[in-house]
Amino acid sequence: MEQRRRIGWLLLFILFVYLASETLVSALIPAPVVAADATRLRVICLEPPAILELEAESIRMEPDMGLEPRDHIAIRWSPGRHFVQRAGQPDLEVEGPIHLTWSGVATWRDGKGPRGRERRDIGSITLTEIEGKRKLWVSVELEDYLSGVLAREMGAGFPLEALKAQAVAARSFALNAAARRRRNGSPWDLQGGQADMVYRGLDSSSKIMKALRETRGLVLAFDEKILRAYFSATCGGKTRDGRERFQDVPAEPFRPVTCQGCEGLGLYRWSRKVDRARIDKVLPGLGKSPLEWQVSTRDARGDWKRFQVRSRGGSWLKADMTRLRGKLGLPSTWITGVAMNGSDVVFKGNGHGHGVGLCQNGAKGYARAGRNYQQILDLYYNQPPLRKIGK
Ligand SMILES: [Zn+2]
């Protein structure tokens, strides 16, 4: 009997130790959020130059073609092929993609003509053609990429805590977007313009470096995945419900919040005169009389979705403001008034950008008022868990 009781206690003890260790282990090991191999990103250049002129130390080209490493290379594109320009010698014709690597920082100009801007990159460049269109992408390490994104999306003039909040949001957005494109078999990961985040080469200002260092590897998670952390310039006082603007976004992190940080900053309140010629181009066939506007559907914040417009006596033309906002030159779809001014149309509204997620000018205002980056992220993404990736 005594023996049996002892065995009973022993089994109970073993069960207790097992349960305790399970709880302990699960508390110590964070749930997997991301494969950390995705930190080298291929960022497509929106305006590749007609001739790529690259300056860097020891530039190497693939295919090899017998070229020695050099400090300057000029490559001209013509449909179907590239030509490597050589002083005093005929151009070297290369078929298929070209891959350039170098050591340290390279300098080159993207864009065309006077729009071309000098930029600096660490990494490599791929030149290729996809479905007859010229493509150039830079392969860059995540943190180098983020330095350029922070410089373009906020700038070193923003307070440090706002830059740190932006760093975490941008890191999360980049990894989510890159993973999605890879799953879809895209040869590149991110687009270097506003469709993803603006990137035109790296930045090394000390405040941006500090913001990245102090948030290194931190991402926002939701449902044990990295969050596609949308952000926009100025929400205008209230952020927008993410599901009103984007498909496939979780509700909880993007529920609307009141923002007092952006009050009076950026395009908090705006008025835009759109001339009649522009209206006629965007909405053709309206006739010449003064216009009447009607909103058909608005979301809870007040953003215009569907609307209709006609010139007096004419028939109504139905249109979608989400699609036309950029073409009309309006800062946001949160339109609070529309009036005719002679033949022109004057729109009034709130905020700048889509209004979902972090408000950049709001982050600026809150950081100035003493909030830290975690408090800022908590506000805009509804207390999302922070996770650390990589080393
Ligand atoms: Zn705001």
CSV table of N, CA, C and O in Angstrom, one decimal, residues 38 69 71 94 151 183 188 212 217 220 239 248 282 316 334 369 377:
chain,number,residue,atom,x,y,z
A,38,ALA,N,15.1,36.9,-44.8
A,38,ALA,CA,14.5,37.8,-45.8
A,38,ALA,C,15.1,39.2,-45.7
A,38,ALA,O,14.4,40.2,-46.0
A,69,PRO,N,38.0,44.3,-62.6
A,69,PRO,CA,37.2,45.1,-61.7
A,69,PRO,C,37.6,46.6,-61.9
A,69,PRO,O,38.8,46.9,-62.3
A,71,ASP,N,36.5,51.1,-61.3
A,71,ASP,CA,35.8,52.1,-60.4
A,71,ASP,C,34.7,52.9,-61.0
A,71,ASP,O,34.0,53.7,-60.4
A,94,VAL,N,26.0,42.9,-74.4
A,94,VAL,CA,25.7,41.8,-73.4
A,94,VAL,C,24.2,41.5,-73.6
A,94,VAL,O,23.3,42.3,-73.5
A,151,ALA,N,14.6,58.6,-44.4
A,151,ALA,CA,15.0,59.9,-44.9
A,151,ALA,C,14.0,60.5,-45.8
A,151,ALA,O,13.7,61.7,-45.8
A,183,ARG,N,6.2,35.0,-52.2
A,183,ARG,CA,5.2,33.9,-52.3
A,183,ARG,C,4.6,33.9,-53.7
A,183,ARG,O,4.2,32.9,-54.3
A,188,TRP,N,11.4,40.7,-57.8
A,188,TRP,CA,11.9,41.7,-56.9
A,188,TRP,C,10.9,41.8,-55.7
A,188,TRP,O,9.8,41.2,-55.8
A,212,LEU,N,17.4,53.7,-36.0
A,212,LEU,CA,17.4,52.4,-36.5
A,212,LEU,C,18.2,51.5,-35.5
A,212,LEU,O,17.7,50.4,-35.2
A,217,GLY,N,15.9,45.3,-35.4
A,217,GLY,CA,15.2,44.1,-35.5
A,217,GLY,C,13.8,44.1,-35.0
A,217,GLY,O,13.1,43.1,-35.0
A,220,LEU,N,6.4,44.9,-35.7
A,220,LEU,CA,5.0,44.7,-35.1
A,220,LEU,C,4.4,43.4,-35.6
A,220,LEU,O,4.6,43.0,-36.8
A,239,THR,N,-7.8,58.5,-37.6
A,239,THR,CA,-7.3,57.5,-38.6
A,239,THR,C,-8.5,56.8,-39.2
A,239,THR,O,-9.5,56.7,-38.6
A,248,ASP,N,-7.8,42.6,-47.2
A,248,ASP,CA,-6.9,41.7,-46.7
A,248,ASP,C,-6.1,42.3,-45.5
A,248,ASP,O,-4.9,42.1,-45.3
A,282,VAL,N,-10.2,64.4,-66.3
A,282,VAL,CA,-10.4,63.2,-65.4
A,282,VAL,C,-11.8,62.6,-65.5
A,282,VAL,O,-12.0,61.4,-65.4
A,316,TRP,N,-26.2,62.3,-64.7
A,316,TRP,CA,-25.2,62.0,-63.6
A,316,TRP,C,-24.1,61.1,-64.1
A,316,TRP,O,-24.4,60.1,-64.8
A,334,TRP,N,-10.9,62.4,-47.6
A,334,TRP,CA,-11.8,62.9,-46.5
A,334,TRP,C,-12.2,64.3,-46.9
A,334,TRP,O,-11.5,65.3,-46.5
A,369,ALA,N,5.5,66.1,-27.6
A,369,ALA,CA,4.8,66.2,-26.3
A,369,ALA,C,5.4,65.2,-25.3
A,369,ALA,O,4.8,65.1,-24.2
A,377,LEU,N,3.3,53.8,-31.2
A,377,LEU,CA,2.9,52.6,-31.9
A,377,LEU,C,1.6,52.0,-31.3
A,377,LEU,O,0.7,51.5,-31.9
